[in-house]
């Protein structure tokens, strides 16, 4: 997976002061999509600057998706400590993984393809974002997609022939039917298509994945590589943008400042500049887009002044950080109902069969591929998503960095990870992970210093409302109820009474125990968004307007997951790609290039 025409060496060799029509910063889910779409206009020269390089080969294999986390292709952001959270995580802080490579987080994510519900986007519209309601955005999901599955009972419009391949995966996990049957007994409907939106998707079913011929279909593969030969698309790897270059208004007074280019650092540490005739577009993701804005003088005036940064525009950059909080501490195993010899043999057989599928080009994540959307409080919509993740017997320590897989995935401290290793030494572990997809806490990304190479501070503020904790508790209760259903009991799958060291004062399974366990390991489910919030210009919470222009400036937009005014109630990759698809059309229309 190599992007052949790396413009980086030419740029770094001193071709300074070169000018492009557009510079896109960050080649992630949004940036790779956007740059490819903009370069469809042959008279536009588009430069895409990416801080990382090509993704390692193993990231192609869906089954190995967890390996990139905390590796050198992960930014591995660490949150600030928070009093009510993260007690069982490494150094008492949360882990926020983000891809540092072409394709960005789409090159390391779990590939689940879920778009969001009608309600999600109609809520964006209700918040003042005309043109972003469900009916407006649906065509962009369809435009991207090449769905390889067959016709389904649930009438969801799927795209055929778009660049992004979406495939149903084969699951050979023997727990699939027990969990599915258990869900049914808990009165959840079977969803033929988990992207169903009317009536809202409450139920359980198999997910679709951004997988092509058994391999990952990142935005690098879907959008950038096919555009790679275009003479007007320039992609520079290993170029880290440090700030946006601003030109003050000609009269030096009250006019509007304009973005005229960006400054970057090459791997040698040498700084360079490139300029634009039209626009700079930040697609550096939820943590770095706000950081680049702030070090460039666009952000909360008081905060910028505290760091000695000249204020170009006073905007609430970095606020409105939202995420989905998950609890990955519920583990099923059937060890009590099988001999150790059977455990080892059957687990090895399953792993072999899974790899066999992979080698035949049939993608599988090695997890059950099943998802539940549960309405735990009769809200008429799902407030909890549950995913089910299998770790085969004696595999949790089998990682390139030697750390436990849950430490790499969720930032667990060694003290906590050991509990799961010990269980996994006895049999396969199936983690049932409830995720609160109806949260309302907002956190903040703030500057640590004015140095653009410094890591920003992430204050997650997760679960700051008691009702969010209650939602997670109801999600945990759903899994507990699932464990009591006949199919799970018949399959011998029992919940393991994991004894968190900090929670010894509470009996396992009591409400106080779960509250303590949440405090230990509840953390991000990889969906932070919202730090450059889109909204009407009259709304003081907005950073970009509905055309994704940074408010009050010229020549500068943000187009990535950070613009979401409210996090969608599902995984965020598809919605981010939609934002880039729609964003590119907005730009083309703005310059009269949309047919
Ligand atoms: C481990 C993991 C699992 C996930 N699983 C799923 C899933 O199964 N399904 C799903 O829908 N979503 C999933 N997500 C979430 C989804 O992938 C993200 O929401 C989405 O990729 C965000 O896209 P983005 O374009 O905003 O940012 P990113 O894709 O993160 O792209 C930002 C890009 O900008 C680059 N960049 C940053 N700063 C600079 C700079 N200063 N200069 C140059 N380049 C820079 C980065 O290196 C990166 O390439 C997962 C995410 C992770 C991390």
Coordinates of C-alpha atoms and ligand atoms in Angstrom, one line a residue:
X1 CA 0.0 0.0 0.0
X2 CA 2.3 2.7 -1.2
X3 CA 1.4 6.0 -2.6
X4 CA 4.0 6.1 -5.4
X5 CA 4.3 9.8 -6.2
X6 CA 5.5 11.2 -3.0
X7 CA 5.9 15.0 -3.5
X8 CA 7.6 15.3 -0.1
X9 CA 11.2 15.0 -1.3
X10 CA 10.7 17.7 -3.9
X11 CA 9.0 20.0 -1.4
X12 CA 11.6 19.4 1.3
X13 CA 14.5 19.9 -1.2
X14 CA 13.8 23.6 -1.1
X15 CA 10.9 24.1 -3.5
X16 CA 9.7 26.7 -1.0
X17 CA 7.2 29.4 -1.7
X18 CA 5.4 27.1 -4.2
X19 CA 1.7 27.9 -4.7
X20 CA -1.2 25.6 -5.1
X21 CA -4.9 26.3 -5.6
X22 CA -5.7 24.3 -2.5
X23 CA -3.7 22.8 0.4
X24 CA -5.4 20.1 2.3
X25 CA -3.8 19.3 5.7
X26 CA -4.1 15.6 6.8
X27 CA -4.8 12.6 4.6
X28 CA -7.2 10.8 6.9
X29 CA -10.8 9.7 6.4
X30 CA -11.8 13.2 5.4
X31 CA -8.6 14.6 3.9
X32 CA -7.8 11.7 1.5
X33 CA -11.4 11.8 0.3
X34 CA -11.4 15.5 -0.1
X35 CA -8.1 15.9 -1.9
X36 CA -9.1 13.2 -4.4
X37 CA -12.5 14.8 -5.1
X38 CA -11.0 18.3 -5.5
X39 CA -8.4 17.0 -7.9
X40 CA -11.2 15.9 -10.2
X41 CA -11.1 19.5 -11.4
X42 CA -8.1 19.2 -13.6
X43 CA -7.2 22.9 -13.6
X44 CA -6.9 22.9 -9.8
X45 CA -3.6 22.0 -8.3
X46 CA -4.1 20.3 -5.0
X47 CA -1.4 19.7 -2.4
X48 CA -2.2 17.1 0.4
X49 CA 0.2 17.3 3.3
X50 CA 0.3 14.3 5.7
X51 CA 2.3 14.0 8.9
X52 CA 2.7 10.2 8.5
X53 CA 3.8 7.9 5.7
X54 CA 2.4 4.8 4.1
X55 CA 0.5 2.4 6.3
X56 CA 2.3 -0.8 7.2
X57 CA 1.3 -3.8 5.2
X58 CA -0.4 -5.6 8.2
X59 CA -3.0 -2.8 8.5
X60 CA -4.5 -4.3 5.3
X61 CA -5.6 -7.4 7.2
X62 CA -8.9 -6.8 9.0
X63 CA -8.1 -9.5 11.6
X64 CA -4.9 -7.6 12.6
X65 CA -6.7 -4.3 13.0
X66 CA -5.7 -3.8 16.7
X67 CA -2.0 -4.0 16.0
X68 CA -1.6 -0.5 14.8
X69 CA -2.8 0.9 18.1
X70 CA -0.1 2.5 20.2
X71 CA 2.4 1.7 17.4
X72 CA 4.5 4.2 15.6
X73 CA 1.6 4.8 13.1
X74 CA -0.6 6.0 16.0
X75 CA -0.5 9.5 17.4
X76 CA -1.3 7.8 20.8
X77 CA -2.8 10.9 22.4
X78 CA -3.1 10.7 26.2
X79 CA -5.8 12.6 28.0
X80 CA -5.5 14.7 31.1
X81 CA -6.3 12.9 34.4
X82 CA -9.9 13.2 35.5
X83 CA -11.2 12.7 39.0
X84 CA -14.1 10.4 38.2
X85 CA -12.5 8.4 35.5
X86 CA -9.6 6.2 34.2
X87 CA -8.5 4.7 37.6
X88 CA -7.7 1.4 36.0
X89 CA -6.0 2.9 32.9
X90 CA -2.3 3.5 32.4
X91 CA -1.1 6.4 34.5
X92 CA -4.8 7.2 35.3
X93 CA -5.3 8.8 31.9
X94 CA -7.3 7.9 28.8
X95 CA -5.8 6.7 25.5
X96 CA -7.0 8.4 22.3
X97 CA -5.6 6.6 19.3
X98 CA -5.6 8.3 15.9
X99 CA -3.9 7.2 12.7
X100 CA -0.6 8.8 11.8
X101 CA -0.4 7.7 8.1
X102 CA -2.0 8.0 4.8
X103 CA -5.7 7.1 5.3
X104 CA -5.4 8.4 8.9
X105 CA -7.7 6.6 11.3
X106 CA -9.4 4.8 8.4
X107 CA -6.1 2.9 8.1
X108 CA -6.3 1.7 11.7
X109 CA -10.0 1.6 12.6
X110 CA -12.2 -1.5 13.1
X111 CA -13.8 -0.9 9.7
X112 CA -17.4 -1.0 11.0
X113 CA -19.6 0.8 8.5
X114 CA -22.5 2.5 10.2
X115 CA -23.8 5.8 8.9
X116 CA -26.0 7.3 11.6
X117 CA -29.7 7.6 11.9
X118 CA -32.2 10.0 10.4
X119 CA -32.5 11.6 13.8
X120 CA -28.7 12.3 14.0
X121 CA -28.6 14.4 10.9
X122 CA -32.0 16.0 11.4
X123 CA -30.6 17.1 14.8
X124 CA -27.6 18.8 13.0
X125 CA -30.1 20.7 10.9
X126 CA -32.2 21.6 13.9
X127 CA -29.0 23.1 15.5
X128 CA -29.0 25.6 12.6
X129 CA -27.2 23.7 10.0
X130 CA -29.4 24.0 7.0
X131 CA -28.4 21.6 4.2
X132 CA -27.1 18.9 6.6
X133 CA -30.4 17.1 7.4
X134 CA -30.8 13.4 6.7
X135 CA -32.3 14.0 3.3
X136 CA -29.3 16.2 2.3
X137 CA -26.6 13.9 3.5
X138 CA -27.9 10.5 2.4
X139 CA -27.0 11.0 -1.2
X140 CA -23.3 11.5 -0.2
X141 CA -23.2 8.2 1.8
X142 CA -24.6 6.5 -1.3
X143 CA -22.2 8.4 -3.7
X144 CA -19.1 7.0 -1.8
X145 CA -20.3 3.5 -1.5
X146 CA -19.8 0.3 -3.5
X147 CA -21.8 -2.2 -1.6
X148 CA -21.0 -5.7 -2.4
X149 CA -23.9 -7.4 -0.5
X150 CA -27.1 -8.6 -2.0
X151 CA -30.6 -7.2 -1.7
X152 CA -31.9 -7.0 1.8
X153 CA -35.2 -7.0 3.5
X154 CA -34.7 -3.6 5.2
X155 CA -34.9 -1.0 2.4
X156 CA -31.7 0.9 2.8
X157 CA -30.3 2.8 -0.2
X158 CA -26.9 1.5 -0.9
X159 CA -24.4 2.8 -3.5
X160 CA -23.0 0.5 -6.2
X161 CA -20.0 1.6 -8.0
X162 CA -18.7 4.3 -5.6
X163 CA -15.0 4.2 -4.5
X164 CA -15.5 3.0 -1.0
X165 CA -16.1 -0.8 -0.9
X166 CA -18.5 -1.9 1.9
X167 CA -18.9 -5.6 2.4
X168 CA -20.8 -7.9 4.7
X169 CA -18.3 -10.1 6.5
X170 CA -18.5 -13.7 7.1
X171 CA -18.7 -14.8 10.7
X172 CA -17.7 -18.3 11.7
X173 CA -17.8 -17.5 15.4
X174 CA -19.7 -20.2 17.2
X175 CA -20.9 -17.6 19.7
X176 CA -22.7 -15.6 17.0
X177 CA -25.9 -17.6 17.1
X178 CA -26.0 -17.9 20.9
X179 CA -25.6 -14.1 21.3
X180 CA -28.1 -13.4 18.5
X181 CA -30.7 -15.8 19.9
X182 CA -30.1 -14.3 23.4
X183 CA -30.7 -10.8 21.9
X184 CA -34.0 -12.1 20.4
X185 CA -35.1 -13.4 23.7
X186 CA -34.5 -10.0 25.2
X187 CA -37.1 -8.8 22.7
X188 CA -34.7 -7.1 20.2
X189 CA -35.7 -7.4 16.6
X190 CA -33.3 -8.9 14.0
X191 CA -32.0 -6.2 11.7
X192 CA -31.3 -7.3 8.2
X193 CA -29.3 -4.1 7.6
X194 CA -27.8 -2.3 10.6
X195 CA -27.8 0.9 8.6
X196 CA -31.6 0.9 8.6
X197 CA -32.9 4.3 9.5
X198 CA -36.7 4.1 9.4
X199 CA -37.9 3.0 11.8
X200 CA -34.8 3.7 13.8
X201 CA -32.3 0.9 14.1
X202 CA -33.1 -0.8 17.4
X203 CA -32.2 -4.4 17.3
X204 CA -29.3 -6.7 16.5
X205 CA -27.7 -7.9 13.4
X206 CA -24.5 -8.4 11.4
X207 CA -22.5 -5.3 10.5
X208 CA -21.1 -4.2 7.2
X209 CA -17.4 -3.3 7.0
X210 CA -15.2 -1.1 4.8
X211 CA -13.5 -4.2 3.4
X212 CA -12.6 -5.0 -0.2
X213 CA -11.8 -8.6 -1.3
X214 CA -11.0 -9.5 2.3
X215 CA -8.7 -6.5 2.9
X216 CA -9.2 -3.1 4.5
X217 CA -10.6 -0.4 2.3
X218 CA -9.3 2.8 3.9
X219 CA -9.7 6.2 2.3
X220 CA -6.2 5.8 1.0
X221 CA -7.2 2.8 -1.0
X222 CA -10.7 4.0 -1.9
X223 CA -10.0 7.6 -2.9
X224 CA -6.3 8.5 -3.0
X225 CA -4.7 5.7 -4.8
X226 CA -7.1 5.7 -7.8
X227 CA -6.4 9.5 -8.1
X228 CA -2.6 8.9 -7.7
X229 CA -1.8 9.4 -11.4
X230 CA -3.5 12.8 -11.7
X231 CA -0.9 15.4 -12.6
X232 CA -2.7 18.0 -10.5
X233 CA -2.7 16.0 -7.2
X234 CA 0.4 16.4 -5.1
X235 CA 0.8 14.2 -2.0
X236 CA 3.6 14.9 0.5
X237 CA 4.2 12.3 3.1
X238 CA 5.9 13.0 6.4
X239 CA 5.1 16.7 6.2
X240 CA 3.7 18.0 9.5
X241 CA 1.9 21.2 9.3
X242 CA 2.7 23.6 12.1
X243 CA 0.5 26.6 11.4
X244 CA -1.7 28.4 8.9
X245 CA -0.1 31.5 7.5
X246 CA -2.5 34.5 7.8
X247 CA -2.5 37.7 5.9
X248 CA -3.9 40.7 7.9
X249 CA -6.5 42.9 6.2
X250 CA -4.9 45.4 3.8
X251 CA -6.0 48.3 5.9
X252 CA -4.6 46.7 9.0
X253 CA -7.9 47.5 10.7
X254 CA -11.2 45.8 10.9
X255 CA -11.2 43.9 7.6
X256 CA -11.0 40.1 7.3
X257 CA -7.8 38.1 7.6
X258 CA -7.1 35.6 5.0
X259 CA -5.3 32.2 5.1
X260 CA -2.5 32.4 2.4
X261 CA -0.6 29.1 3.1
X262 CA 0.8 26.8 5.7
X263 CA 4.1 26.2 7.4
X264 CA 5.3 22.7 7.8
X265 CA 8.3 20.8 9.1
X266 CA 10.1 18.1 7.1
X267 CA 11.4 15.0 8.7
X268 CA 14.8 16.7 8.9
X269 CA 13.3 19.3 11.2
X270 CA 13.6 21.9 8.5
X271 CA 10.6 24.3 8.2
X272 CA 9.1 25.2 4.9
X273 CA 6.1 27.1 3.6
X274 CA 3.6 26.6 0.8
X275 CA 1.1 29.1 -0.4
X276 CA -2.5 29.0 -1.8
X277 CA -4.3 31.0 -4.4
X278 CA -7.7 29.8 -3.1
X279 CA -7.9 27.9 0.2
X280 CA -6.2 26.1 3.0
X281 CA -8.4 23.2 4.3
X282 CA -7.7 21.6 7.6
X283 CA -8.5 17.9 7.8
X284 CA -6.2 17.0 10.6
X285 CA -8.8 15.4 12.8
X286 CA -10.5 16.1 16.0
X287 CA -7.3 16.7 18.0
X288 CA -5.0 18.3 15.5
X289 CA -7.3 20.6 13.5
X290 CA -8.2 22.6 16.6
X291 CA -4.5 22.7 17.6
X292 CA -3.3 24.0 14.3
X293 CA -6.1 26.7 14.4
X294 CA -5.1 27.8 17.9
X295 CA -1.4 28.0 17.3
X296 CA -2.3 30.1 14.2
X297 CA -4.2 32.6 16.3
X298 CA -7.7 31.2 15.8
X299 CA -9.3 30.2 19.0
X300 CA -10.6 31.5 22.4
X301 CA -8.9 34.9 22.7
X302 CA -8.1 34.6 26.5
X303 CA -6.6 31.1 26.1
X304 CA -4.5 32.2 23.1
X305 CA -3.2 35.3 25.0
X306 CA -2.3 33.1 28.0
X307 CA 0.1 31.3 25.6
X308 CA 1.4 34.5 24.1
X309 CA -0.4 33.9 20.7
X310 CA -1.6 36.9 18.7
X311 CA -5.3 36.6 18.3
X312 CA -6.5 36.6 14.6
X313 CA -10.0 35.5 15.4
X314 CA -11.8 34.8 18.7
X315 CA -13.6 31.5 18.2
X316 CA -14.6 28.6 20.6
X317 CA -12.1 26.3 19.0
X318 CA -11.4 23.1 21.0
X319 CA -14.7 23.1 22.9
X320 CA -17.6 20.7 22.1
X321 CA -15.3 17.6 22.3
X322 CA -17.8 14.7 22.2
X323 CA -17.2 10.9 22.2
X324 CA -18.9 7.6 22.9
X325 CA -17.9 6.1 26.2
X326 CA -17.6 2.3 26.4
X327 CA -17.2 -0.3 29.1
X328 CA -15.0 -3.2 27.9
X329 CA -14.9 -5.0 31.3
X330 CA -17.6 -7.6 30.7
X331 CA -16.1 -11.0 29.7
X332 CA -17.9 -14.2 28.8
X333 CA -16.1 -17.5 28.7
X334 CA -17.2 -21.1 28.6
X335 CA -14.1 -22.5 30.5
X336 CA -16.1 -24.0 33.3
X337 CA -18.0 -26.2 30.8
X338 CA -15.1 -27.5 28.8
X339 CA -11.9 -29.4 29.5
X340 CA -8.6 -27.5 29.0
X341 CA -7.7 -29.8 26.2
X342 CA -10.9 -29.0 24.4
X343 CA -10.4 -25.3 25.0
X344 CA -7.0 -25.3 23.4
X345 CA -8.0 -27.5 20.4
X346 CA -11.2 -25.8 19.6
X347 CA -9.7 -22.3 19.9
X348 CA -6.8 -23.3 17.6
X349 CA -9.3 -24.7 15.1
X350 CA -11.3 -21.5 15.1
X351 CA -8.2 -19.4 14.6
X352 CA -7.0 -21.6 11.8
X353 CA -10.4 -21.5 10.1
X354 CA -10.5 -17.7 10.5
X355 CA -7.0 -17.3 8.9
X356 CA -8.1 -19.7 6.2
X357 CA -11.0 -17.4 5.3
X358 CA -8.6 -14.4 5.4
X359 CA -6.2 -16.1 3.0
X360 CA -9.1 -16.8 0.6
X361 CA -9.9 -13.1 0.5
X362 CA -12.9 -13.2 2.8
X363 CA -12.5 -10.5 5.4
X364 CA -13.2 -11.2 9.0
X365 CA -12.3 -9.2 12.0
X366 CA -12.2 -12.3 14.1
X367 CA -14.9 -10.9 16.2
X368 CA -18.5 -12.0 16.1
X369 CA -19.4 -9.2 13.5
X370 CA -22.6 -8.8 15.5
X371 CA -23.9 -5.5 16.9
X372 CA -26.8 -4.7 19.2
X373 CA -28.6 -1.4 19.3
X374 CA -30.6 -1.3 22.5
X375 CA -33.2 1.2 23.7
X376 CA -32.6 0.8 27.4
X377 CA -35.0 3.5 28.6
X378 CA -37.9 3.4 26.1
X379 CA -36.6 6.5 24.4
X380 CA -37.8 5.3 21.0
X381 CA -34.2 5.1 19.8
X382 CA -31.0 3.2 20.7
X383 CA -29.0 4.7 23.5
X384 CA -26.6 1.8 23.9
X385 CA -24.6 0.0 21.2
X386 CA -23.0 -3.4 22.1
X387 CA -20.2 -5.0 20.2
X388 CA -18.8 -8.4 20.9
X389 CA -15.1 -9.0 20.6
X390 CA -13.5 -12.5 20.8
X391 CA -9.9 -13.0 22.0
X392 CA -8.8 -16.6 21.4
X393 CA -7.3 -18.6 24.2
X394 CA -3.8 -17.5 25.2
X395 CA -3.7 -14.6 22.7
X396 CA -4.1 -11.4 24.7
X397 CA -0.4 -11.1 25.2
X398 CA 0.4 -12.1 21.7
X399 CA 1.1 -8.5 20.4
X400 CA 4.0 -6.9 18.6
X401 CA 4.8 -4.7 21.6
X402 CA 4.2 -7.5 24.1
X403 CA 1.5 -5.5 25.9
X404 CA -1.9 -6.9 26.5
X405 CA -4.4 -6.3 23.6
X406 CA -6.8 -4.5 25.9
X407 CA -4.0 -2.2 27.0
X408 CA -3.3 -1.4 23.3
X409 CA -7.0 -1.1 22.5
X410 CA -8.3 0.7 25.6
X411 CA -5.2 1.9 27.5
X412 CA -5.7 -0.6 30.5
X413 CA -2.9 -0.5 33.1
X414 CA -0.8 -3.6 33.4
X415 CA -2.5 -4.2 36.8
X416 CA -5.9 -4.4 35.2
X417 CA -4.7 -6.1 32.0
X418 CA -3.3 -8.9 34.0
X419 CA -6.8 -9.8 35.2
X420 CA -7.8 -10.4 31.5
X421 CA -4.6 -12.2 30.7
X422 CA -5.2 -14.6 33.5
X423 CA -8.7 -15.3 32.2
X424 CA -7.5 -15.6 28.7
X425 CA -4.9 -18.3 29.8
X426 CA -7.9 -20.4 30.7
X427 CA -10.1 -20.1 27.6
X428 CA -11.2 -17.7 24.8
X429 CA -12.6 -14.5 26.2
X430 CA -15.6 -12.7 24.6
X431 CA -15.9 -9.1 25.6
X432 CA -19.4 -7.7 25.3
X433 CA -18.8 -4.0 25.2
X434 CA -21.7 -1.6 25.9
X435 CA -21.2 1.9 24.5
X436 CA -23.2 4.9 25.5
X437 CA -24.3 6.4 22.1
X438 CA -26.6 9.0 23.7
X439 CA -24.1 11.0 25.8
X440 CA -24.2 14.8 26.2
X441 CA -21.0 15.6 28.0
X442 CA -18.6 17.9 26.2
X443 CA -14.9 18.2 26.8
X444 CA -12.2 20.3 25.4
X445 CA -8.9 20.2 23.5
X446 CA -6.7 23.0 24.7
X447 CA -3.1 24.1 24.1
X448 CA -0.4 22.9 26.3
X449 CA 1.9 25.6 24.9
X450 CA 2.2 27.8 21.8
X451 CA 4.7 25.2 20.4
X452 CA 2.9 23.5 17.5
X453 CA 4.9 20.3 18.0
X454 CA 3.7 20.1 21.6
X455 CA 0.8 17.7 22.3
X456 CA -2.5 19.5 23.1
X457 CA -4.3 18.8 26.3
X458 CA -7.4 16.7 26.1
X459 CA -10.0 17.2 28.8
X460 CA -12.6 14.5 28.0
X461 CA -15.1 15.3 30.7
X462 CA -16.7 11.9 29.9
X463 CA -19.8 10.9 31.9
X464 CA -20.1 14.2 33.6
X465 CA -23.9 13.8 33.7
X466 CA -25.3 11.2 36.0
X467 CA -27.8 10.1 33.4
X468 CA -24.9 9.1 31.2
X469 CA -23.6 6.8 33.9
X470 CA -27.1 5.4 34.3
X471 CA -27.2 4.7 30.6
X472 CA -24.0 2.8 30.8
X473 CA -25.3 0.9 33.8
X474 CA -28.4 -0.1 31.8
X475 CA -26.1 -1.2 29.0
X476 CA -24.2 -3.4 31.5
X477 CA -27.5 -4.7 32.7
X478 CA -28.4 -5.7 29.2
X479 CA -25.3 -7.8 29.0
X480 CA -26.0 -9.3 32.4
X481 CA -29.6 -10.2 31.2
X482 CA -28.1 -11.6 28.0
X483 CA -25.9 -13.9 30.1
X484 CA -29.1 -15.4 31.7
X485 CA -30.8 -16.2 28.5
X486 CA -31.2 -19.9 27.6
X487 CA -29.0 -19.8 24.4
X488 CA -26.1 -18.3 26.4
X489 CA -26.6 -20.7 29.3
X490 CA -26.9 -23.7 26.9
X491 CA -23.7 -22.6 25.2
X492 CA -22.0 -22.6 28.6
X493 CA -21.1 -18.9 28.2
X494 CA -20.8 -17.3 31.6
X495 CA -19.9 -13.8 32.7
X496 CA -16.6 -13.8 34.5
X497 CA -16.6 -12.0 37.9
X498 CA -13.6 -9.8 37.1
X499 CA -12.3 -8.4 40.4
X500 CA -10.9 -5.0 39.8
X501 CA -8.2 -4.3 42.4
X502 CA -9.9 -0.9 43.3
X503 CA -13.3 -2.4 43.7
X504 CA -12.6 -5.1 46.3
X505 CA -15.0 -3.4 48.7
X506 CA -18.0 -4.2 46.5
X507 CA -19.5 -7.6 45.7
X508 CA -19.2 -8.4 41.9
X509 CA -22.4 -7.6 40.1
X510 CA -23.8 -5.0 42.6
X511 CA -24.6 -1.5 41.5
X512 CA -21.7 -0.2 43.6
X513 CA -19.4 -2.7 42.0
X514 CA -20.4 -1.6 38.4
X515 CA -20.0 2.1 39.4
X516 CA -16.5 1.3 40.6
X517 CA -15.7 -0.7 37.5
X518 CA -16.9 2.1 35.3
X519 CA -14.6 4.5 37.1
X520 CA -11.8 2.0 36.5
X521 CA -12.1 1.2 32.8
X522 CA -14.9 3.1 31.1
X523 CA -13.2 5.0 28.3
X524 CA -13.3 6.3 24.7
X525 CA -14.7 4.0 22.0
X526 CA -12.6 5.9 19.3
X527 CA -15.3 8.4 18.3
X528 CA -14.2 11.8 19.5
X529 CA -15.5 14.6 17.3
X530 CA -16.8 18.2 17.5
X531 CA -13.9 20.4 18.4
X532 CA -14.4 22.8 15.4
X533 CA -18.2 22.8 15.7
X534 CA -20.3 23.6 12.6
X535 CA -23.1 26.0 13.2
X536 CA -24.7 29.3 12.1
X537 CA -22.5 32.3 12.4
X538 CA -24.8 33.9 14.9
X539 CA -24.3 31.0 17.3
X540 CA -21.4 31.7 19.6
X541 CA -20.5 28.0 19.8
X542 CA -19.8 27.8 16.1
X543 CA -16.3 27.6 14.7
X544 CA -17.2 26.9 11.0
X545 CA -20.3 27.9 9.1
X546 CA -22.5 25.5 7.2
X547 CA -20.1 25.8 4.2
X548 CA -17.3 24.7 6.6
X549 CA -15.5 28.1 6.3
X550 CA -13.8 29.2 9.5
X551 CA -16.1 32.0 10.7
X552 CA -14.7 35.5 10.2
X553 CA -11.8 34.5 8.0
X554 CA -11.2 34.0 4.3
X555 CA -9.6 31.1 2.5
X556 CA -9.8 28.7 5.4
X557 CA -12.1 25.7 6.0
X558 CA -12.1 22.7 8.3
X559 CA -13.4 19.5 6.8
X560 CA -13.2 16.5 9.1
X561 CA -14.8 14.8 12.1
X562 CA -14.1 17.9 14.2
X563 CA -17.0 19.8 12.6
X564 CA -19.8 17.5 13.8
X565 CA -22.0 19.7 16.0
X566 CA -23.2 16.5 17.7
X567 CA -21.6 13.1 17.6
X568 CA -23.7 10.7 15.5
X569 CA -25.2 7.8 17.5
X570 CA -23.0 5.2 15.7
X571 CA -19.3 4.8 14.7
X572 CA -18.0 7.9 13.0
X573 CA -16.0 7.0 9.9
X574 CA -18.8 6.9 7.4
X575 CA -20.2 10.2 8.6
X576 CA -16.7 11.7 8.3
X577 CA -16.3 10.5 4.7
X578 CA -19.8 11.9 4.0
X579 CA -18.6 15.3 5.4
X580 CA -15.7 15.3 3.0
X581 CA -17.9 14.3 0.0
X582 CA -20.3 17.1 0.8
X583 CA -17.5 19.5 1.6
X584 CA -15.9 18.9 -1.8
X585 CA -19.2 19.6 -3.5
X586 CA -19.6 22.8 -1.5
X587 CA -16.2 24.0 -2.7
X588 CA -16.8 23.0 -6.3
X589 CA -20.1 24.8 -6.2
X590 CA -18.5 27.9 -4.7
X591 CA -16.1 28.2 -7.6
X592 CA -18.8 27.3 -10.2
X593 CA -17.3 23.9 -10.9
X594 CA -20.3 21.7 -10.0
X595 CA -22.0 20.4 -13.1
Ligands
LIG1 C1 -8.8 2.4 16.7 C2 -9.9 3.0 16.0 C3 -11.0 2.3 15.7 C4 -12.1 2.9 15.1 N1 -13.1 2.0 14.6 C5 -14.1 2.6 13.8 C6 -15.0 1.8 13.2 O1 -14.9 0.5 13.2 N2 -16.0 2.4 12.4 C7 -16.1 3.7 12.3 O2 -17.0 4.2 11.7 N3 -15.2 4.5 12.9 C8 -14.2 4.0 13.7 N4 -13.2 4.8 14.2 C9 -13.4 6.3 14.1 C10 -13.1 6.8 12.7 O3 -12.0 6.1 12.1 C11 -12.7 8.3 12.8 O4 -13.9 9.0 13.3 C12 -12.3 8.9 11.5 O5 -11.3 8.2 10.9 C13 -11.9 10.4 11.7 O6 -11.5 10.9 10.5 P1 -10.8 12.3 10.4 O7 -10.6 12.6 8.9 O8 -11.5 13.3 11.1 O9 -9.4 12.1 11.1 P2 -8.2 11.1 10.8 O10 -8.7 10.0 9.9 O11 -7.6 10.8 12.1 O12 -7.2 11.9 9.9 C14 -6.4 13.0 10.3 C15 -5.1 12.9 9.5 O13 -4.4 14.2 9.7 C16 -3.1 13.9 9.9 N5 -2.5 15.0 10.6 C17 -2.8 15.4 11.9 N6 -2.1 16.5 12.2 C18 -1.4 16.8 11.1 C19 -0.4 17.9 10.9 N7 -0.1 18.8 11.8 N8 0.1 17.9 9.6 C20 -0.2 17.0 8.7 N9 -1.0 16.0 8.9 C21 -1.6 15.9 10.1 C22 -3.1 12.6 10.7 O14 -1.8 11.9 10.6 C23 -4.2 11.8 10.0 O15 -3.7 11.2 8.8 C24 -12.1 4.2 14.8 C25 -11.0 5.0 15.2 C26 -9.9 4.4 15.8 C27 -8.7 5.3 16.1

